[in-house]
Amino acid sequence: VAKKPKLLSDLFHDTLKDVYFAENKILKTLPKMAKAAQSKDLKAAFVKHEKETRGQVKRLQQVFRILGKPARAKTCDAILGITGEGAEIMKDYKGMPALDAGLLAAAQAVEHYEMSRYGTLRAWAGELGMPDAVALLEATLMEEKATDAALTTLAKSVVNVEAEHAL
Ligand SMILES: [Fe+2]
Protein backbone atom coordinates (compact mmCIF):
# COMPACT_ATOMS: atom_id res chain seq x y z
CA VAL A 1 0.00 0.00 0.00
CA ALA A 2 1.39 3.41 -0.97
CA LYS A 3 1.91 5.84 1.89
CA LYS A 4 -0.71 8.52 2.12
CA PRO A 5 0.87 11.79 0.97
CA LYS A 6 1.35 14.28 3.76
CA LEU A 7 -0.02 17.66 2.78
CA LEU A 8 0.42 21.20 4.07
CA SER A 9 -2.80 20.69 6.04
CA ASP A 10 -1.15 17.74 7.86
CA LEU A 11 1.93 19.84 8.58
CA PHE A 12 -0.28 22.66 9.86
CA HIS A 13 -2.10 20.26 12.20
CA ASP A 14 1.18 18.75 13.48
CA THR A 15 2.71 22.17 14.08
CA LEU A 16 -0.44 23.30 15.88
CA LYS A 17 -0.04 20.33 18.24
CA ASP A 18 3.61 21.30 18.77
CA VAL A 19 2.79 24.87 19.78
CA TYR A 20 -0.14 23.65 21.90
CA PHE A 21 2.34 21.56 23.84
CA ALA A 22 4.72 24.54 24.05
CA GLU A 23 2.06 26.94 25.39
CA ASN A 24 0.96 24.47 28.05
CA LYS A 25 4.57 23.94 29.10
CA ILE A 26 5.10 27.72 29.26
CA LEU A 27 1.97 28.06 31.38
CA LYS A 28 3.59 25.79 33.98
CA THR A 29 6.96 27.55 33.72
CA LEU A 30 5.91 31.21 34.00
CA PRO A 31 4.78 31.07 37.67
CA LYS A 32 8.16 29.55 38.58
CA MET A 33 9.95 32.35 36.74
CA ALA A 34 7.75 34.99 38.40
CA LYS A 35 8.58 33.49 41.79
CA ALA A 36 12.30 33.41 41.03
CA ALA A 37 12.59 36.94 39.57
CA GLN A 38 14.14 39.53 41.89
CA SER A 39 12.91 42.65 40.09
CA LYS A 40 9.27 43.58 40.82
CA ASP A 41 8.79 44.71 37.23
CA LEU A 42 10.10 41.42 35.88
CA LYS A 43 7.83 39.45 38.22
CA ALA A 44 4.90 41.56 37.00
CA ALA A 45 5.85 40.95 33.36
CA PHE A 46 5.86 37.18 33.92
CA VAL A 47 2.51 37.28 35.73
CA LYS A 48 1.00 39.37 32.93
CA HIS A 49 2.28 36.98 30.28
CA GLU A 50 0.93 34.00 32.20
CA LYS A 51 -2.53 35.55 31.89
CA GLU A 52 -2.00 36.19 28.18
CA THR A 53 -0.77 32.64 27.71
CA ARG A 54 -4.08 31.30 29.08
CA GLY A 55 -5.82 33.26 26.33
CA GLN A 56 -3.36 31.94 23.77
CA VAL A 57 -4.15 28.35 24.76
CA LYS A 58 -7.85 29.14 24.23
CA ARG A 59 -7.11 30.62 20.80
CA LEU A 60 -5.27 27.44 19.83
CA GLN A 61 -8.29 25.42 20.94
CA GLN A 62 -10.40 27.58 18.62
CA VAL A 63 -8.03 26.84 15.73
CA PHE A 64 -8.33 23.09 16.45
CA ARG A 65 -12.10 23.59 16.36
CA ILE A 66 -11.85 25.29 12.95
CA LEU A 67 -9.91 22.25 11.74
CA GLY A 68 -12.57 19.98 13.18
CA LYS A 69 -9.92 18.19 15.28
CA PRO A 70 -9.59 17.64 19.02
CA ALA A 71 -7.06 19.88 20.78
CA ARG A 72 -4.07 17.59 21.31
CA ALA A 73 -0.47 18.27 22.19
CA LYS A 74 2.57 16.65 20.63
CA THR A 75 5.84 16.76 22.58
CA CYS A 76 7.90 19.76 21.49
CA ASP A 77 11.56 19.03 22.17
CA ALA A 78 12.54 22.61 21.37
CA ILE A 79 10.49 24.11 24.20
CA LEU A 80 11.66 21.39 26.60
CA GLY A 81 15.23 22.40 25.75
CA ILE A 82 14.60 26.13 26.10
CA THR A 83 12.68 25.83 29.38
CA GLY A 84 15.27 23.32 30.64
CA GLU A 85 17.99 25.93 30.17
CA GLY A 86 15.80 28.42 32.04
CA ALA A 87 15.43 25.98 34.92
CA GLU A 88 19.18 25.55 35.03
CA ILE A 89 19.67 29.32 35.29
CA MET A 90 17.11 29.51 38.12
CA LYS A 91 19.10 26.88 40.00
CA ASP A 92 22.65 28.02 39.22
CA TYR A 93 22.01 31.75 39.67
CA LYS A 94 19.68 31.62 42.66
CA GLY A 95 20.34 34.68 44.83
CA MET A 96 22.97 35.99 42.40
CA PRO A 97 23.00 39.50 40.91
CA ALA A 98 22.84 38.13 37.35
CA LEU A 99 19.73 35.99 38.00
CA ASP A 100 17.23 38.39 36.44
CA ALA A 101 19.36 38.92 33.35
CA GLY A 102 19.41 35.14 32.92
CA LEU A 103 15.63 34.86 33.40
CA LEU A 104 15.08 37.62 30.85
CA ALA A 105 17.29 35.86 28.33
CA ALA A 106 15.46 32.57 28.90
CA ALA A 107 12.06 34.25 28.51
CA GLN A 108 13.13 35.96 25.30
CA ALA A 109 14.32 32.65 23.88
CA VAL A 110 10.81 31.31 24.55
CA GLU A 111 9.16 34.32 22.90
CA HIS A 112 11.36 34.02 19.83
CA TYR A 113 10.53 30.35 19.46
CA GLU A 114 6.83 31.18 19.69
CA MET A 115 7.12 34.07 17.25
CA SER A 116 8.72 31.71 14.75
CA ARG A 117 5.96 29.12 15.18
CA TYR A 118 3.06 31.59 15.05
CA GLY A 119 4.54 33.39 12.04
CA THR A 120 4.72 30.08 10.19
CA LEU A 121 1.26 28.91 11.28
CA ARG A 122 -0.33 32.23 10.32
CA ALA A 123 1.21 32.02 6.84
CA TRP A 124 0.08 28.40 6.38
CA ALA A 125 -3.44 29.19 7.62
CA GLY A 126 -3.53 31.84 4.88
CA GLU A 127 -2.31 29.34 2.24
CA LEU A 128 -4.95 26.88 3.41
CA GLY A 129 -7.73 29.45 3.14
CA MET A 130 -8.63 29.73 6.84
CA PRO A 131 -9.06 33.46 7.53
CA ASP A 132 -10.49 32.92 11.03
CA ALA A 133 -7.44 30.89 11.98
CA VAL A 134 -5.19 33.58 10.47
CA ALA A 135 -6.83 36.19 12.72
CA LEU A 136 -6.44 34.04 15.87
CA LEU A 137 -2.80 33.23 15.14
CA GLU A 138 -2.08 36.84 14.26
CA ALA A 139 -3.54 38.05 17.58
CA THR A 140 -1.22 35.72 19.51
CA LEU A 141 1.78 36.61 17.35
CA MET A 142 1.22 40.29 18.19
CA GLU A 143 1.09 39.46 21.93
CA GLU A 144 4.33 37.48 21.74
CA LYS A 145 6.03 40.36 19.90
CA ALA A 146 4.79 42.87 22.47
CA THR A 147 6.05 40.64 25.30
CA ASP A 148 9.42 40.34 23.63
CA ALA A 149 9.64 44.14 23.25
CA ALA A 150 8.62 44.67 26.89
CA LEU A 151 11.33 42.22 28.00
CA THR A 152 13.91 44.09 25.91
CA THR A 153 12.96 47.33 27.70
CA LEU A 154 13.08 45.60 31.09
CA ALA A 155 16.50 44.14 30.29
CA LYS A 156 17.98 47.64 30.33
CA SER A 157 16.74 48.40 33.87
CA VAL A 158 17.73 44.94 35.14
CA VAL A 159 21.26 45.45 33.87
CA ASN A 160 21.31 48.83 35.65
CA VAL A 161 20.26 47.15 38.90
CA GLU A 162 23.15 44.74 38.57
CA ALA A 163 25.53 47.65 37.98
CA GLU A 164 24.29 49.13 41.28
CA HIS A 165 24.98 45.82 43.04
CA ALA A 166 28.54 45.95 41.79
CA LEU A 167 29.17 49.42 43.26
FE1 LIG B 1 2.66 32.15 24.01
mmCIF file with all atom_site columns, C-alpha atoms and ligand atoms in Angstrom:
data_model
loop_
_atom_site.group_PDB
_atom_site.id
_atom_site.type_symbol
_atom_site.label_atom_id
_atom_site.label_alt_id
_atom_site.label_comp_id
_atom_site.label_asym_id
_atom_site.label_entity_id
_atom_site.label_seq_id
_atom_site.pdbx_PDB_ins_code
_atom_site.Cartn_x
_atom_site.Cartn_y
_atom_site.Cartn_z
_atom_site.occupancy
_atom_site.B_iso_or_equiv
_atom_site.pdbx_formal_charge
_atom_site.auth_seq_id
_atom_site.auth_comp_id
_atom_site.auth_asym_id
_atom_site.auth_atom_id
_atom_site.pdbx_PDB_model_num
ATOM   1   C  CA . VAL A 1 1   ? 0.000   0.000  0.000  1.00 0.00 ? 1   VAL A CA 1
ATOM   2   C  CA . ALA A 1 2   ? 1.389   3.409  -0.966 1.00 0.00 ? 2   ALA A CA 1
ATOM   3   C  CA . LYS A 1 3   ? 1.915   5.841  1.894  1.00 0.00 ? 3   LYS A CA 1
ATOM   4   C  CA . LYS A 1 4   ? -0.714  8.523  2.118  1.00 0.00 ? 4   LYS A CA 1
ATOM   5   C  CA . PRO A 1 5   ? 0.868   11.787 0.968  1.00 0.00 ? 5   PRO A CA 1
ATOM   6   C  CA . LYS A 1 6   ? 1.354   14.284 3.763  1.00 0.00 ? 6   LYS A CA 1
ATOM   7   C  CA . LEU A 1 7   ? -0.015  17.662 2.785  1.00 0.00 ? 7   LEU A CA 1
ATOM   8   C  CA . LEU A 1 8   ? 0.419   21.199 4.071  1.00 0.00 ? 8   LEU A CA 1
ATOM   9   C  CA . SER A 1 9   ? -2.799  20.694 6.040  1.00 0.00 ? 9   SER A CA 1
ATOM   10  C  CA . ASP A 1 10  ? -1.150  17.745 7.861  1.00 0.00 ? 10  ASP A CA 1
ATOM   11  C  CA . LEU A 1 11  ? 1.931   19.836 8.579  1.00 0.00 ? 11  LEU A CA 1
ATOM   12  C  CA . PHE A 1 12  ? -0.276  22.664 9.863  1.00 0.00 ? 12  PHE A CA 1
ATOM   13  C  CA . HIS A 1 13  ? -2.095  20.259 12.197 1.00 0.00 ? 13  HIS A CA 1
ATOM   14  C  CA . ASP A 1 14  ? 1.175   18.748 13.483 1.00 0.00 ? 14  ASP A CA 1
ATOM   15  C  CA . THR A 1 15  ? 2.709   22.172 14.083 1.00 0.00 ? 15  THR A CA 1
ATOM   16  C  CA . LEU A 1 16  ? -0.437  23.297 15.883 1.00 0.00 ? 16  LEU A CA 1
ATOM   17  C  CA . LYS A 1 17  ? -0.037  20.327 18.240 1.00 0.00 ? 17  LYS A CA 1
ATOM   18  C  CA . ASP A 1 18  ? 3.610   21.305 18.770 1.00 0.00 ? 18  ASP A CA 1
ATOM   19  C  CA . VAL A 1 19  ? 2.791   24.874 19.776 1.00 0.00 ? 19  VAL A CA 1
ATOM   20  C  CA . TYR A 1 20  ? -0.141  23.652 21.897 1.00 0.00 ? 20  TYR A CA 1
ATOM   21  C  CA . PHE A 1 21  ? 2.341   21.555 23.838 1.00 0.00 ? 21  PHE A CA 1
ATOM   22  C  CA . ALA A 1 22  ? 4.720   24.545 24.055 1.00 0.00 ? 22  ALA A CA 1
ATOM   23  C  CA . GLU A 1 23  ? 2.057   26.941 25.395 1.00 0.00 ? 23  GLU A CA 1
ATOM   24  C  CA . ASN A 1 24  ? 0.956   24.466 28.054 1.00 0.00 ? 24  ASN A CA 1
ATOM   25  C  CA . LYS A 1 25  ? 4.569   23.936 29.099 1.00 0.00 ? 25  LYS A CA 1
ATOM   26  C  CA . ILE A 1 26  ? 5.102   27.725 29.261 1.00 0.00 ? 26  ILE A CA 1
ATOM   27  C  CA . LEU A 1 27  ? 1.970   28.060 31.381 1.00 0.00 ? 27  LEU A CA 1
ATOM   28  C  CA . LYS A 1 28  ? 3.590   25.793 33.977 1.00 0.00 ? 28  LYS A CA 1
ATOM   29  C  CA . THR A 1 29  ? 6.962   27.553 33.722 1.00 0.00 ? 29  THR A CA 1
ATOM   30  C  CA . LEU A 1 30  ? 5.915   31.213 33.999 1.00 0.00 ? 30  LEU A CA 1
ATOM   31  C  CA . PRO A 1 31  ? 4.777   31.071 37.667 1.00 0.00 ? 31  PRO A CA 1
ATOM   32  C  CA . LYS A 1 32  ? 8.160   29.554 38.585 1.00 0.00 ? 32  LYS A CA 1
ATOM   33  C  CA . MET A 1 33  ? 9.947   32.346 36.741 1.00 0.00 ? 33  MET A CA 1
ATOM   34  C  CA . ALA A 1 34  ? 7.749   34.992 38.400 1.00 0.00 ? 34  ALA A CA 1
ATOM   35  C  CA . LYS A 1 35  ? 8.582   33.488 41.786 1.00 0.00 ? 35  LYS A CA 1
ATOM   36  C  CA . ALA A 1 36  ? 12.305  33.410 41.026 1.00 0.00 ? 36  ALA A CA 1
ATOM   37  C  CA . ALA A 1 37  ? 12.590  36.943 39.572 1.00 0.00 ? 37  ALA A CA 1
ATOM   38  C  CA . GLN A 1 38  ? 14.138  39.529 41.885 1.00 0.00 ? 38  GLN A CA 1
ATOM   39  C  CA . SER A 1 39  ? 12.906  42.648 40.091 1.00 0.00 ? 39  SER A CA 1
ATOM   40  C  CA . LYS A 1 40  ? 9.274   43.581 40.822 1.00 0.00 ? 40  LYS A CA 1
ATOM   41  C  CA . ASP A 1 41  ? 8.787   44.705 37.230 1.00 0.00 ? 41  ASP A CA 1
ATOM   42  C  CA . LEU A 1 42  ? 10.104  41.419 35.876 1.00 0.00 ? 42  LEU A CA 1
ATOM   43  C  CA . LYS A 1 43  ? 7.832   39.454 38.216 1.00 0.00 ? 43  LYS A CA 1
ATOM   44  C  CA . ALA A 1 44  ? 4.897   41.561 36.999 1.00 0.00 ? 44  ALA A CA 1
ATOM   45  C  CA . ALA A 1 45  ? 5.848   40.951 33.360 1.00 0.00 ? 45  ALA A CA 1
ATOM   46  C  CA . PHE A 1 46  ? 5.856   37.176 33.917 1.00 0.00 ? 46  PHE A CA 1
ATOM   47  C  CA . VAL A 1 47  ? 2.514   37.278 35.734 1.00 0.00 ? 47  VAL A CA 1
ATOM   48  C  CA . LYS A 1 48  ? 0.999   39.369 32.928 1.00 0.00 ? 48  LYS A CA 1
ATOM   49  C  CA . HIS A 1 49  ? 2.276   36.984 30.278 1.00 0.00 ? 49  HIS A CA 1
ATOM   50  C  CA . GLU A 1 50  ? 0.933   34.000 32.202 1.00 0.00 ? 50  GLU A CA 1
ATOM   51  C  CA . LYS A 1 51  ? -2.528  35.554 31.888 1.00 0.00 ? 51  LYS A CA 1
ATOM   52  C  CA . GLU A 1 52  ? -1.995  36.190 28.182 1.00 0.00 ? 52  GLU A CA 1
ATOM   53  C  CA . THR A 1 53  ? -0.774  32.639 27.705 1.00 0.00 ? 53  THR A CA 1
ATOM   54  C  CA . ARG A 1 54  ? -4.079  31.299 29.077 1.00 0.00 ? 54  ARG A CA 1
ATOM   55  C  CA . GLY A 1 55  ? -5.821  33.257 26.330 1.00 0.00 ? 55  GLY A CA 1
ATOM   56  C  CA . GLN A 1 56  ? -3.360  31.935 23.768 1.00 0.00 ? 56  GLN A CA 1
ATOM   57  C  CA . VAL A 1 57  ? -4.149  28.351 24.759 1.00 0.00 ? 57  VAL A CA 1
ATOM   58  C  CA . LYS A 1 58  ? -7.849  29.138 24.226 1.00 0.00 ? 58  LYS A CA 1
ATOM   59  C  CA . ARG A 1 59  ? -7.105  30.617 20.797 1.00 0.00 ? 59  ARG A CA 1
ATOM   60  C  CA . LEU A 1 60  ? -5.265  27.444 19.831 1.00 0.00 ? 60  LEU A CA 1
ATOM   61  C  CA . GLN A 1 61  ? -8.293  25.419 20.944 1.00 0.00 ? 61  GLN A CA 1
ATOM   62  C  CA . GLN A 1 62  ? -10.398 27.576 18.622 1.00 0.00 ? 62  GLN A CA 1
ATOM   63  C  CA . VAL A 1 63  ? -8.026  26.839 15.726 1.00 0.00 ? 63  VAL A CA 1
ATOM   64  C  CA . PHE A 1 64  ? -8.329  23.090 16.453 1.00 0.00 ? 64  PHE A CA 1
ATOM   65  C  CA . ARG A 1 65  ? -12.099 23.589 16.356 1.00 0.00 ? 65  ARG A CA 1
ATOM   66  C  CA . ILE A 1 66  ? -11.854 25.295 12.955 1.00 0.00 ? 66  ILE A CA 1
ATOM   67  C  CA . LEU A 1 67  ? -9.907  22.247 11.742 1.00 0.00 ? 67  LEU A CA 1
ATOM   68  C  CA . GLY A 1 68  ? -12.569 19.977 13.182 1.00 0.00 ? 68  GLY A CA 1
ATOM   69  C  CA . LYS A 1 69  ? -9.925  18.191 15.277 1.00 0.00 ? 69  LYS A CA 1
ATOM   70  C  CA . PRO A 1 70  ? -9.588  17.636 19.020 1.00 0.00 ? 70  PRO A CA 1
ATOM   71  C  CA . ALA A 1 71  ? -7.058  19.882 20.784 1.00 0.00 ? 71  ALA A CA 1
ATOM   72  C  CA . ARG A 1 72  ? -4.074  17.591 21.312 1.00 0.00 ? 72  ARG A CA 1
ATOM   73  C  CA . ALA A 1 73  ? -0.468  18.270 22.189 1.00 0.00 ? 73  ALA A CA 1
ATOM   74  C  CA . LYS A 1 74  ? 2.567   16.650 20.633 1.00 0.00 ? 74  LYS A CA 1
ATOM   75  C  CA . THR A 1 75  ? 5.842   16.763 22.578 1.00 0.00 ? 75  THR A CA 1
ATOM   76  C  CA . CYS A 1 76  ? 7.902   19.761 21.488 1.00 0.00 ? 76  CYS A CA 1
ATOM   77  C  CA . ASP A 1 77  ? 11.564  19.030 22.168 1.00 0.00 ? 77  ASP A CA 1
ATOM   78  C  CA . ALA A 1 78  ? 12.543  22.612 21.365 1.00 0.00 ? 78  ALA A CA 1
ATOM   79  C  CA . ILE A 1 79  ? 10.486  24.111 24.204 1.00 0.00 ? 79  ILE A CA 1
ATOM   80  C  CA . LEU A 1 80  ? 11.656  21.389 26.597 1.00 0.00 ? 80  LEU A CA 1
ATOM   81  C  CA . GLY A 1 81  ? 15.232  22.401 25.754 1.00 0.00 ? 81  GLY A CA 1
ATOM   82  C  CA . ILE A 1 82  ? 14.602  26.129 26.104 1.00 0.00 ? 82  ILE A CA 1
ATOM   83  C  CA . THR A 1 83  ? 12.679  25.830 29.385 1.00 0.00 ? 83  THR A CA 1
ATOM   84  C  CA . GLY A 1 84  ? 15.274  23.321 30.641 1.00 0.00 ? 84  GLY A CA 1
ATOM   85  C  CA . GLU A 1 85  ? 17.985  25.930 30.165 1.00 0.00 ? 85  GLU A CA 1
ATOM   86  C  CA . GLY A 1 86  ? 15.796  28.422 32.040 1.00 0.00 ? 86  GLY A CA 1
ATOM   87  C  CA . ALA A 1 87  ? 15.430  25.980 34.924 1.00 0.00 ? 87  ALA A CA 1
ATOM   88  C  CA . GLU A 1 88  ? 19.185  25.547 35.030 1.00 0.00 ? 88  GLU A CA 1
ATOM   89  C  CA . ILE A 1 89  ? 19.671  29.318 35.286 1.00 0.00 ? 89  ILE A CA 1
ATOM   90  C  CA . MET A 1 90  ? 17.115  29.505 38.116 1.00 0.00 ? 90  MET A CA 1
ATOM   91  C  CA . LYS A 1 91  ? 19.100  26.878 39.998 1.00 0.00 ? 91  LYS A CA 1
ATOM   92  C  CA . ASP A 1 92  ? 22.646  28.015 39.220 1.00 0.00 ? 92  ASP A CA 1
ATOM   93  C  CA . TYR A 1 93  ? 22.008  31.751 39.667 1.00 0.00 ? 93  TYR A CA 1
ATOM   94  C  CA . LYS A 1 94  ? 19.681  31.618 42.658 1.00 0.00 ? 94  LYS A CA 1
ATOM   95  C  CA . GLY A 1 95  ? 20.342  34.682 44.832 1.00 0.00 ? 95  GLY A CA 1
ATOM   96  C  CA . MET A 1 96  ? 22.971  35.994 42.401 1.00 0.00 ? 96  MET A CA 1
ATOM   97  C  CA . PRO A 1 97  ? 22.998  39.498 40.914 1.00 0.00 ? 97  PRO A CA 1
ATOM   98  C  CA . ALA A 1 98  ? 22.843  38.128 37.347 1.00 0.00 ? 98  ALA A CA 1
ATOM   99  C  CA . LEU A 1 99  ? 19.732  35.985 37.995 1.00 0.00 ? 99  LEU A CA 1
ATOM   100 C  CA . ASP A 1 100 ? 17.225  38.387 36.444 1.00 0.00 ? 100 ASP A CA 1
ATOM   101 C  CA . ALA A 1 101 ? 19.360  38.918 33.353 1.00 0.00 ? 101 ALA A CA 1
ATOM   102 C  CA . GLY A 1 102 ? 19.411  35.138 32.925 1.00 0.00 ? 102 GLY A CA 1
ATOM   103 C  CA . LEU A 1 103 ? 15.634  34.863 33.402 1.00 0.00 ? 103 LEU A CA 1
ATOM   104 C  CA . LEU A 1 104 ? 15.084  37.615 30.846 1.00 0.00 ? 104 LEU A CA 1
ATOM   105 C  CA . ALA A 1 105 ? 17.286  35.864 28.327 1.00 0.00 ? 105 ALA A CA 1
ATOM   106 C  CA . ALA A 1 106 ? 15.458  32.567 28.903 1.00 0.00 ? 106 ALA A CA 1
ATOM   107 C  CA . ALA A 1 107 ? 12.063  34.253 28.508 1.00 0.00 ? 107 ALA A CA 1
ATOM   108 C  CA . GLN A 1 108 ? 13.128  35.961 25.301 1.00 0.00 ? 108 GLN A CA 1
ATOM   109 C  CA . ALA A 1 109 ? 14.318  32.648 23.881 1.00 0.00 ? 109 ALA A CA 1
ATOM   110 C  CA . VAL A 1 110 ? 10.807  31.305 24.555 1.00 0.00 ? 110 VAL A CA 1
ATOM   111 C  CA . GLU A 1 111 ? 9.155   34.319 22.897 1.00 0.00 ? 111 GLU A CA 1
ATOM   112 C  CA . HIS A 1 112 ? 11.355  34.023 19.827 1.00 0.00 ? 112 HIS A CA 1
ATOM   113 C  CA . TYR A 1 113 ? 10.527  30.346 19.465 1.00 0.00 ? 113 TYR A CA 1
ATOM   114 C  CA . GLU A 1 114 ? 6.831   31.175 19.691 1.00 0.00 ? 114 GLU A CA 1
ATOM   115 C  CA . MET A 1 115 ? 7.117   34.071 17.247 1.00 0.00 ? 115 MET A CA 1
ATOM   116 C  CA . SER A 1 116 ? 8.720   31.711 14.749 1.00 0.00 ? 116 SER A CA 1
ATOM   117 C  CA . ARG A 1 117 ? 5.956   29.125 15.178 1.00 0.00 ? 117 ARG A CA 1
ATOM   118 C  CA . TYR A 1 118 ? 3.056   31.592 15.050 1.00 0.00 ? 118 TYR A CA 1
ATOM   119 C  CA . GLY A 1 119 ? 4.543   33.389 12.037 1.00 0.00 ? 119 GLY A CA 1
ATOM   120 C  CA . THR A 1 120 ? 4.716   30.082 10.189 1.00 0.00 ? 120 THR A CA 1
ATOM   121 C  CA . LEU A 1 121 ? 1.255   28.912 11.276 1.00 0.00 ? 121 LEU A CA 1
ATOM   122 C  CA . ARG A 1 122 ? -0.333  32.226 10.322 1.00 0.00 ? 122 ARG A CA 1
ATOM   123 C  CA . ALA A 1 123 ? 1.208   32.019 6.841  1.00 0.00 ? 123 ALA A CA 1
ATOM   124 C  CA . TRP A 1 124 ? 0.076   28.402 6.383  1.00 0.00 ? 124 TRP A CA 1
ATOM   125 C  CA . ALA A 1 125 ? -3.444  29.189 7.616  1.00 0.00 ? 125 ALA A CA 1
ATOM   126 C  CA . GLY A 1 126 ? -3.532  31.837 4.877  1.00 0.00 ? 126 GLY A CA 1
ATOM   127 C  CA . GLU A 1 127 ? -2.311  29.343 2.244  1.00 0.00 ? 127 GLU A CA 1
ATOM   128 C  CA . LEU A 1 128 ? -4.950  26.880 3.415  1.00 0.00 ? 128 LEU A CA 1
ATOM   129 C  CA . GLY A 1 129 ? -7.730  29.455 3.138  1.00 0.00 ? 129 GLY A CA 1
ATOM   130 C  CA . MET A 1 130 ? -8.634  29.727 6.840  1.00 0.00 ? 130 MET A CA 1
ATOM   131 C  CA . PRO A 1 131 ? -9.061  33.461 7.525  1.00 0.00 ? 131 PRO A CA 1
ATOM   132 C  CA . ASP A 1 132 ? -10.491 32.921 11.034 1.00 0.00 ? 132 ASP A CA 1
ATOM   133 C  CA . ALA A 1 133 ? -7.437  30.888 11.984 1.00 0.00 ? 133 ALA A CA 1
ATOM   134 C  CA . VAL A 1 134 ? -5.190  33.583 10.472 1.00 0.00 ? 134 VAL A CA 1
ATOM   135 C  CA . ALA A 1 135 ? -6.829  36.195 12.725 1.00 0.00 ? 135 ALA A CA 1
ATOM   136 C  CA . LEU A 1 136 ? -6.437  34.042 15.867 1.00 0.00 ? 136 LEU A CA 1
ATOM   137 C  CA . LEU A 1 137 ? -2.801  33.226 15.145 1.00 0.00 ? 137 LEU A CA 1
ATOM   138 C  CA . GLU A 1 138 ? -2.081  36.843 14.259 1.00 0.00 ? 138 GLU A CA 1
ATOM   139 C  CA . ALA A 1 139 ? -3.538  38.046 17.584 1.00 0.00 ? 139 ALA A CA 1
ATOM   140 C  CA . THR A 1 140 ? -1.220  35.718 19.509 1.00 0.00 ? 140 THR A CA 1
ATOM   141 C  CA . LEU A 1 141 ? 1.780   36.606 17.347 1.00 0.00 ? 141 LEU A CA 1
ATOM   142 C  CA . MET A 1 142 ? 1.224   40.292 18.194 1.00 0.00 ? 142 MET A CA 1
ATOM   143 C  CA . GLU A 1 143 ? 1.093   39.459 21.929 1.00 0.00 ? 143 GLU A CA 1
ATOM   144 C  CA . GLU A 1 144 ? 4.334   37.481 21.739 1.00 0.00 ? 144 GLU A CA 1
ATOM   145 C  CA . LYS A 1 145 ? 6.030   40.358 19.900 1.00 0.00 ? 145 LYS A CA 1
ATOM   146 C  CA . ALA A 1 146 ? 4.789   42.874 22.467 1.00 0.00 ? 146 ALA A CA 1
ATOM   147 C  CA . THR A 1 147 ? 6.045   40.643 25.296 1.00 0.00 ? 147 THR A CA 1
ATOM   148 C  CA . ASP A 1 148 ? 9.425   40.344 23.631 1.00 0.00 ? 148 ASP A CA 1
ATOM   149 C  CA . ALA A 1 149 ? 9.639   44.139 23.245 1.00 0.00 ? 149 ALA A CA 1
ATOM   150 C  CA . ALA A 1 150 ? 8.616   44.666 26.894 1.00 0.00 ? 150 ALA A CA 1
ATOM   151 C  CA . LEU A 1 151 ? 11.332  42.222 27.999 1.00 0.00 ? 151 LEU A CA 1
ATOM   152 C  CA . THR A 1 152 ? 13.908  44.092 25.914 1.00 0.00 ? 152 THR A CA 1
ATOM   153 C  CA . THR A 1 153 ? 12.955  47.332 27.698 1.00 0.00 ? 153 THR A CA 1
ATOM   154 C  CA . LEU A 1 154 ? 13.082  45.596 31.091 1.00 0.00 ? 154 LEU A CA 1
ATOM   155 C  CA . ALA A 1 155 ? 16.495  44.139 30.289 1.00 0.00 ? 155 ALA A CA 1
ATOM   156 C  CA . LYS A 1 156 ? 17.983  47.635 30.335 1.00 0.00 ? 156 LYS A CA 1
ATOM   157 C  CA . SER A 1 157 ? 16.744  48.405 33.868 1.00 0.00 ? 157 SER A CA 1
ATOM   158 C  CA . VAL A 1 158 ? 17.728  44.940 35.138 1.00 0.00 ? 158 VAL A CA 1
ATOM   159 C  CA . VAL A 1 159 ? 21.264  45.452 33.868 1.00 0.00 ? 159 VAL A CA 1
ATOM   160 C  CA . ASN A 1 160 ? 21.313  48.832 35.650 1.00 0.00 ? 160 ASN A CA 1
ATOM   161 C  CA . VAL A 1 161 ? 20.263  47.153 38.898 1.00 0.00 ? 161 VAL A CA 1
ATOM   162 C  CA . GLU A 1 162 ? 23.147  44.745 38.571 1.00 0.00 ? 162 GLU A CA 1
ATOM   163 C  CA . ALA A 1 163 ? 25.529  47.648 37.975 1.00 0.00 ? 163 ALA A CA 1
ATOM   164 C  CA . GLU A 1 164 ? 24.291  49.132 41.285 1.00 0.00 ? 164 GLU A CA 1
ATOM   165 C  CA . HIS A 1 165 ? 24.980  45.816 43.037 1.00 0.00 ? 165 HIS A CA 1
ATOM   166 C  CA . ALA A 1 166 ? 28.536  45.954 41.794 1.00 0.00 ? 166 ALA A CA 1
ATOM   167 C  CA . LEU A 1 167 ? 29.173  49.415 43.258 1.00 0.00 ? 167 LEU A CA 1
HETATM 168 FE FE . FE  B 2 .   ? 2.664   32.152 24.014 1.00 0.00 ? 1   FE  B FE 1
#
